[in-house]
Short mmCIF file of C-alpha atoms (C1' of nucleotides) in Angstrom, two decimals:
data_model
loop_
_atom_site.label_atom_id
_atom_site.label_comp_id
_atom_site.label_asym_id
_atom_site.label_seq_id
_atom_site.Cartn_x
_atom_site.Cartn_y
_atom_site.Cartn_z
CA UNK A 1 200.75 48.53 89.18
CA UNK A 2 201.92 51.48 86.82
CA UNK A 3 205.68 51.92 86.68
CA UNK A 4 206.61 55.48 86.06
CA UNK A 5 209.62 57.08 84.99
CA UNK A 6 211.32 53.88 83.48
CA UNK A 7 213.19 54.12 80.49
CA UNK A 8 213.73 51.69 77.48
CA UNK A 9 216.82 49.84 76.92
CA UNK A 10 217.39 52.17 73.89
CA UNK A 11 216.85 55.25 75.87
CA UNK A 12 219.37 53.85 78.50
CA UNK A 13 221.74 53.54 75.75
CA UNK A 14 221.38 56.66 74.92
CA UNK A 15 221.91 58.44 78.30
CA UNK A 16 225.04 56.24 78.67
CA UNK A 17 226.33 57.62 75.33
CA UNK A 18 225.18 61.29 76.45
CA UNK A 19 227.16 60.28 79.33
CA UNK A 20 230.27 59.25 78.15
CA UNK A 21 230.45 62.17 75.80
CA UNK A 22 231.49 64.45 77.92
CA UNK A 23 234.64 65.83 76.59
CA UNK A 24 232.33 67.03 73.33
CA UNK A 25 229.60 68.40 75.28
CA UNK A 26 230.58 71.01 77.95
CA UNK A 27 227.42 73.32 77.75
CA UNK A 28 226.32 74.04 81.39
CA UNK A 29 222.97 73.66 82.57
CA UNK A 30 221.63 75.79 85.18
CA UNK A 31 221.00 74.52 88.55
CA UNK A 32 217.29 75.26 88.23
CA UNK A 33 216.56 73.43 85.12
CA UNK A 34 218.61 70.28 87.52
CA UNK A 35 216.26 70.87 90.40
CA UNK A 36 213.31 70.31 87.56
CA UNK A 37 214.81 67.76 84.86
CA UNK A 38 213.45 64.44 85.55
CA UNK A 39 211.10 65.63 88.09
CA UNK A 40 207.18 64.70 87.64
CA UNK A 41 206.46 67.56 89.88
CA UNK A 42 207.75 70.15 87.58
CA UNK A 43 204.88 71.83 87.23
CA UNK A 44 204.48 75.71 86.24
CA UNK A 45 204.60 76.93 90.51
CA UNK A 46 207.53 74.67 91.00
CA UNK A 47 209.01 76.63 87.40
CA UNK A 48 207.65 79.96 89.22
CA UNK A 49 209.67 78.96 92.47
CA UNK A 50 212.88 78.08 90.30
CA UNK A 51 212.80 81.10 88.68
CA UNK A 52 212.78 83.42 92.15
CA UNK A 53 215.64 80.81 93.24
CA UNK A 54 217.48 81.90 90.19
CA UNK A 55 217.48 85.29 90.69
CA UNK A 56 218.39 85.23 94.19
CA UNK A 57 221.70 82.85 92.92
CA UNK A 58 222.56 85.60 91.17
CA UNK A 59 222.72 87.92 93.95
CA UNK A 60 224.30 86.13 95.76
CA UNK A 61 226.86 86.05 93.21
CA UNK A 62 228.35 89.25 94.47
CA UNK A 63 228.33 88.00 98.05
CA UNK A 64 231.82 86.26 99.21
CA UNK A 65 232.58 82.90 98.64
CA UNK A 66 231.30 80.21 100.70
CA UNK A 67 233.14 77.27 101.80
CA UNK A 68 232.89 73.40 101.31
CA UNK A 69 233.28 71.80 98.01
CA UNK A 70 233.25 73.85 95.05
CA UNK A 71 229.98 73.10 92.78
CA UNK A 72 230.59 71.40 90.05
CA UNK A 73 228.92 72.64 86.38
CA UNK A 74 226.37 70.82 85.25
CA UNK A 75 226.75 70.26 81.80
CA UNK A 76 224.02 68.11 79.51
CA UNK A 77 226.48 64.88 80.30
CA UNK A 78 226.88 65.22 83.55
CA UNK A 79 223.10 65.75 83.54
CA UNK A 80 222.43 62.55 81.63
CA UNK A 81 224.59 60.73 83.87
CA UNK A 82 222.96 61.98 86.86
CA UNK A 83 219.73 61.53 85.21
CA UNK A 84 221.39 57.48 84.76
CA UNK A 85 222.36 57.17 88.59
CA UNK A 86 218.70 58.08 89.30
CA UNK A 87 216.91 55.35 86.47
CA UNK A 88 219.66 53.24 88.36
CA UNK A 89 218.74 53.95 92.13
CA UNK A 90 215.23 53.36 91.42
CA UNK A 91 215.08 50.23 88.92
CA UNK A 92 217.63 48.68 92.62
CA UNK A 93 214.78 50.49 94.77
CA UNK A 94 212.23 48.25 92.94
CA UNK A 95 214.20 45.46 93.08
CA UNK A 96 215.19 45.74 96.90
CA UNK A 97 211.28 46.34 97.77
CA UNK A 98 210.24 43.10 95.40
CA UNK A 99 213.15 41.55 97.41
CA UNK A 100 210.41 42.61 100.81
CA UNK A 101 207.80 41.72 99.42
CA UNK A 102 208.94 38.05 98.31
CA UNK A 103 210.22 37.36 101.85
CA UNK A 104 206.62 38.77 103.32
CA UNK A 105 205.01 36.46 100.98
CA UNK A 106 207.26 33.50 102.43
CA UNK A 107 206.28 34.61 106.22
CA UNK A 108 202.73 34.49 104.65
CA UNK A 109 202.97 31.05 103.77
CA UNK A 110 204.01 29.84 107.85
CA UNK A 111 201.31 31.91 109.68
CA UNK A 112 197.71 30.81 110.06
CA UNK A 113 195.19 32.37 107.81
CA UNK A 114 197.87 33.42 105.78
CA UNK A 115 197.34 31.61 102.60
CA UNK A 116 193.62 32.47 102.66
CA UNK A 117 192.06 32.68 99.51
CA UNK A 118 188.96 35.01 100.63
CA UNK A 119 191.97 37.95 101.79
CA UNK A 120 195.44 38.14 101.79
CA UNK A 121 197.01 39.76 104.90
CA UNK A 122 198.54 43.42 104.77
CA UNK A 123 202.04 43.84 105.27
CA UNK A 124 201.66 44.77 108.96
CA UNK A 125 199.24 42.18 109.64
CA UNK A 126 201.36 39.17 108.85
CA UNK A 127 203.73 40.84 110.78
CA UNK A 128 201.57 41.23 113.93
CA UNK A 129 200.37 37.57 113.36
CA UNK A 130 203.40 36.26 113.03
CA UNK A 131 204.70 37.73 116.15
CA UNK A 132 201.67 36.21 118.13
CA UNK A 133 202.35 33.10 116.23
CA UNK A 134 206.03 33.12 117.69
CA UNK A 135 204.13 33.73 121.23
CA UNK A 136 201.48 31.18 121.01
CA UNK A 137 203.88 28.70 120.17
CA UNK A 138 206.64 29.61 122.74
CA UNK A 139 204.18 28.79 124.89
CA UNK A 140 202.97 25.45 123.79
CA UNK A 141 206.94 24.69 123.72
CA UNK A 142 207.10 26.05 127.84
CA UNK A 143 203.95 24.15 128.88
CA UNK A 144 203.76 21.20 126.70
CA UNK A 145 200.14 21.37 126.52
CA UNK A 146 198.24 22.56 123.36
CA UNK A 147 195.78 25.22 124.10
CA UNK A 148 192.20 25.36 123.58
CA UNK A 149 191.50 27.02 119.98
CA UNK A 150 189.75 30.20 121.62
CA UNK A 151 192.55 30.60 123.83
CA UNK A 152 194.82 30.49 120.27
CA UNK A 153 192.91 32.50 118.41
CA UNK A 154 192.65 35.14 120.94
CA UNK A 155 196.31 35.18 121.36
CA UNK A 156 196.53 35.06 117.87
CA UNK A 157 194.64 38.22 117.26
CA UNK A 158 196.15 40.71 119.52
CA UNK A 159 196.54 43.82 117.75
CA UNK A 160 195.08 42.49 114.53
CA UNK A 161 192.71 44.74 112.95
CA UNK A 162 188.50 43.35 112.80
CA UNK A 163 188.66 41.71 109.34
CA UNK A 164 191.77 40.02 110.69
CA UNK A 165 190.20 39.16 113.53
CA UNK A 166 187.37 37.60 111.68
CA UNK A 167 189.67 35.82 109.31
CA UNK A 168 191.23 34.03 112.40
CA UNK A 169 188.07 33.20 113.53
CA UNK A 170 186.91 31.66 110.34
CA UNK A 171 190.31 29.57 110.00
CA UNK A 172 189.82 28.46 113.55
CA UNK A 173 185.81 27.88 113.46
CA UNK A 174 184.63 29.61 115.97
CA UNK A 175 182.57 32.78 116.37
CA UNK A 176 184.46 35.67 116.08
CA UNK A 177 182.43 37.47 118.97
CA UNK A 178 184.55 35.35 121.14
CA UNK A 179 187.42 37.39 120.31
CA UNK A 180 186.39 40.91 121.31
CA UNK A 181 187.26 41.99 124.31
CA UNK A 182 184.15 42.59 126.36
CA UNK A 183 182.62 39.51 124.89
CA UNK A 184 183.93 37.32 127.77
CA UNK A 185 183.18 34.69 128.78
CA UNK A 186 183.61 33.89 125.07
CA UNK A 187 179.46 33.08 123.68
CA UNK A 188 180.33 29.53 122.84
CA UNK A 189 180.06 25.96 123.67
CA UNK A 190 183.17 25.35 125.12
CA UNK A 191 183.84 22.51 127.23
CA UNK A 192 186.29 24.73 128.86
CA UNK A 193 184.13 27.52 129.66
CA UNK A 194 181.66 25.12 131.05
CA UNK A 195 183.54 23.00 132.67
CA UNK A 196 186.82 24.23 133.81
CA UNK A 197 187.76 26.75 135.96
CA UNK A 198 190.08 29.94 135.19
CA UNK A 199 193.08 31.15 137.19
CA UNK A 200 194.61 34.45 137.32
CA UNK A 201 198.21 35.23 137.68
CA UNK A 202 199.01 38.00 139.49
CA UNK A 203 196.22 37.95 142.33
CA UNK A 204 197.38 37.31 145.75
CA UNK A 205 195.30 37.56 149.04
CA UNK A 206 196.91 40.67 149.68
CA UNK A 207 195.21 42.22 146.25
CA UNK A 208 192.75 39.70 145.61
CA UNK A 209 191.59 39.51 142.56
CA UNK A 210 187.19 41.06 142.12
CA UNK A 211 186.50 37.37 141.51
CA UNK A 212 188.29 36.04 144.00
CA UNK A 213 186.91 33.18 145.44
CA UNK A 214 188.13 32.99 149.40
CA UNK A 215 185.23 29.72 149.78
CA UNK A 216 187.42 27.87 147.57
CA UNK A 217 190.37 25.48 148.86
CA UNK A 218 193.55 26.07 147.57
CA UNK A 219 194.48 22.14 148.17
CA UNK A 220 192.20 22.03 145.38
CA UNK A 221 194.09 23.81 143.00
CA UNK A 222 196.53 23.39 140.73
CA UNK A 223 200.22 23.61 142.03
CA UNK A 224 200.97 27.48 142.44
CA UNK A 225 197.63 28.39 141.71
CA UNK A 226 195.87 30.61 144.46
CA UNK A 227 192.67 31.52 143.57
CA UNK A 228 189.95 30.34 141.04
CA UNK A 229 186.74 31.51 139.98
CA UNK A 230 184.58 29.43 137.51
CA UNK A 231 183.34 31.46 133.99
CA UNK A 232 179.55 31.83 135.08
CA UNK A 233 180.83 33.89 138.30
CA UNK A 234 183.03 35.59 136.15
CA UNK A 235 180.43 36.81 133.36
CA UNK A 236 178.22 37.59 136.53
CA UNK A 237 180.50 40.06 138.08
CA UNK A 238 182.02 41.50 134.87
CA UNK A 239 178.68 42.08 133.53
CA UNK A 240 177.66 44.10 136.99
CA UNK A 241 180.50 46.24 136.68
CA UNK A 242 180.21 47.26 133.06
CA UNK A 243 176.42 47.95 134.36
CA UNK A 244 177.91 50.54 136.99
CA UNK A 245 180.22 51.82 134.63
CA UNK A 246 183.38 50.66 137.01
CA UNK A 247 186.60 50.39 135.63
CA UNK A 248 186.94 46.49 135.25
CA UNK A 249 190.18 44.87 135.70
CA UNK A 250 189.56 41.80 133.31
CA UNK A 251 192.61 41.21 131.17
CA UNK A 252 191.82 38.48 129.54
CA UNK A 253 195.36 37.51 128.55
CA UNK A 254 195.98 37.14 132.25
CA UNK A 255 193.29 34.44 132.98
CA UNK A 256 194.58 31.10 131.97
CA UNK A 257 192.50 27.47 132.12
CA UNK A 258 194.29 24.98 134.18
CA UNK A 259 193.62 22.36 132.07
CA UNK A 260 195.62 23.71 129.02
CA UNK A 261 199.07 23.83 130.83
CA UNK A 262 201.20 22.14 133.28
CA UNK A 263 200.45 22.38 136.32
CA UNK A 264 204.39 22.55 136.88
CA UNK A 265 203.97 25.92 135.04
CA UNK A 266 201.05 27.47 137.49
CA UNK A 267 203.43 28.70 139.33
CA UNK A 268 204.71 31.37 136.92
CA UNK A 269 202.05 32.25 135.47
"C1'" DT B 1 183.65 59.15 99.61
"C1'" DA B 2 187.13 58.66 103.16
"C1'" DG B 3 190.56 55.80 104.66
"C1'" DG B 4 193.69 51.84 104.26
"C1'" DC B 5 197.06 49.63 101.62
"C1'" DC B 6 200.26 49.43 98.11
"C1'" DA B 7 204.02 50.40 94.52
"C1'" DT B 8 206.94 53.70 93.03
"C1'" DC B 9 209.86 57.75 92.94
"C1'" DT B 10 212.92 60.60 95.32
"C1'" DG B 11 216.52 62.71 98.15
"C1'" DG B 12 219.18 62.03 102.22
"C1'" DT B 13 222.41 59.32 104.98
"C1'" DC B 14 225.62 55.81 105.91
"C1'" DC B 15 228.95 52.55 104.53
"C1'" DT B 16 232.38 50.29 101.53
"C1'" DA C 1 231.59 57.07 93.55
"C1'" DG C 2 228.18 54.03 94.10
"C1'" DG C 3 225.17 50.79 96.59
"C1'" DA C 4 222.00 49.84 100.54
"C1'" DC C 5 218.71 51.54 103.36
"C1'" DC C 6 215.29 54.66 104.89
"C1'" DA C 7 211.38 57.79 105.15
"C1'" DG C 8 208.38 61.13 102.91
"C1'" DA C 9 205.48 62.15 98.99
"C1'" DT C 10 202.38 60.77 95.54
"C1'" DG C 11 198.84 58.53 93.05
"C1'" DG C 12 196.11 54.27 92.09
"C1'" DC C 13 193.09 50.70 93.72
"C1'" DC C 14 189.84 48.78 96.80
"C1'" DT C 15 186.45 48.53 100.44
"C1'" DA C 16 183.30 49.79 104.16
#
DNA sequence: TAGGCCATCTGGTCCT
DNA sequence: AGGACCAGATGGCCTA
């Protein structure tokens, strides 16, 4: 990456002498060659602009006084020290935003798929993974159950951008289809999807839920669970709706597979 | 070629 | 006064 605007030891020297010199060197500088020293955007409009904002300084000269601290000159020292506390600010700037960067590469290093040696994540990616990360494993630690690895991945990759997305999916081995959102039930073997059966959290029989099941027995569910509808239903119905163009209520965040959690924990979901 | 990502510079603000 | 932090601007690189 080109560093601009950095200065060589010797020429740091130098502005520190310039600096210290002041007592020998009290020739002012005009506040419009300030605005431009230094400046890689000191091109001829921003000289044309400088030059109006001269002339109307010296208007204004006539004008009364106006209050607050009185300007100080700006003599070539006090210009080459400013110039210093700017080569300064910027070489600590660097140094602060390496500082970033080191402790993103860190955070890299504890998130899945971040060590990949096909892409390394953005800045905002690792921090979006990461805070699913934090999630997915909060909630390992509250049901004490590992989840299946679509179920991971998809919580994984909420908010993650499509080659992150794929990237998960990769790590993980499955097919990344499974992790777009209308793609549901996911399009692959699962012994889960097959299987198992989903419940849904906030469904009661007052707002049942459009897959609600009323044939089956809720003796036969898990503690705290009400209602269950098994995948093939599921894909039936949602695929019906997105036919008709109806607004479908499928988050798939909300639906969780008994099997992968307590059945103590049901209850909450 | 447009858009995303990044490093860097810069000036402003806040704090010590 | 000077350092830390922040956000905007800018330009380079890369990829779809």
């Amino acid at each position: 990456m080109p560093i601009r605007c950095v200065l060589t030891p010797d020429e740091v020297r130098e502005l520190e002498r310039m600096a210290d010199d002041e007592k020998e060197d009290q020739s002012e500088v005009s506040d419009v060659e300030e605005d431009l020293v230094g400046t890689p955007l000191a091109n001829e409009r921003d000289k044309l602009r400088a030059k109006k904002q001269l002339e109307s300084r010296e208007r204004e000269e006539d004008s009364p006084k106006k209050r607050g601290p009185k300007k100080k000159k700006l003599t070539r020292a006090r210009l080459a020290k400013l110039r210093l506390r700017r080569v300064k600010a910027n070489t600590r700037e660097r140094s602060r935003m390496h500082g970033l960067n080191e402790a993103l590469d860190e955070l890299r290093e504890h998130v899945p798929c971040g060590q990949s040696s096909t892409q390394k994540l953005s800045k905002i990616e690792t921090l979006r993974l990461a805070r699913n990360y934090i999630g997915v494993l909060s909630e390992i630690l509250r049901s004490g159950k590992k989840p299946d690895s679509v179920y991971f991945a998809r919580s994984l990759s909420k908010g993650l951008s499509q080659n992150t997305m794929n990237l998960v999916a990769g790590t993980m081995q499955i097919n990344p289809r499974s992790l777009v959102a209308h793609d549901f039930p996911p399009q692959y073997p699962s012994p889960y999807c097959a299987q198992n059966y989903l419940v849904k959290k906030e469904y009661s029989q007052e707002t049942p839920s459009p897959v609600w099941r009323p044939d089956v027995q809720e003796a036969s569910l898990p503690a705290g669970a009400k209602y269950i509808v098994n995948p093939a239903e599921m894909q039936a119905r949602f695929t019906a709706a997105m036919q008709r163009c109806d607004p479908v209520d499928f988050e798939y965040d909300n639906w969780f597979d008994p099997d992968c959690v307590q059945q103590s924990s049901i209850s909450i979901m």
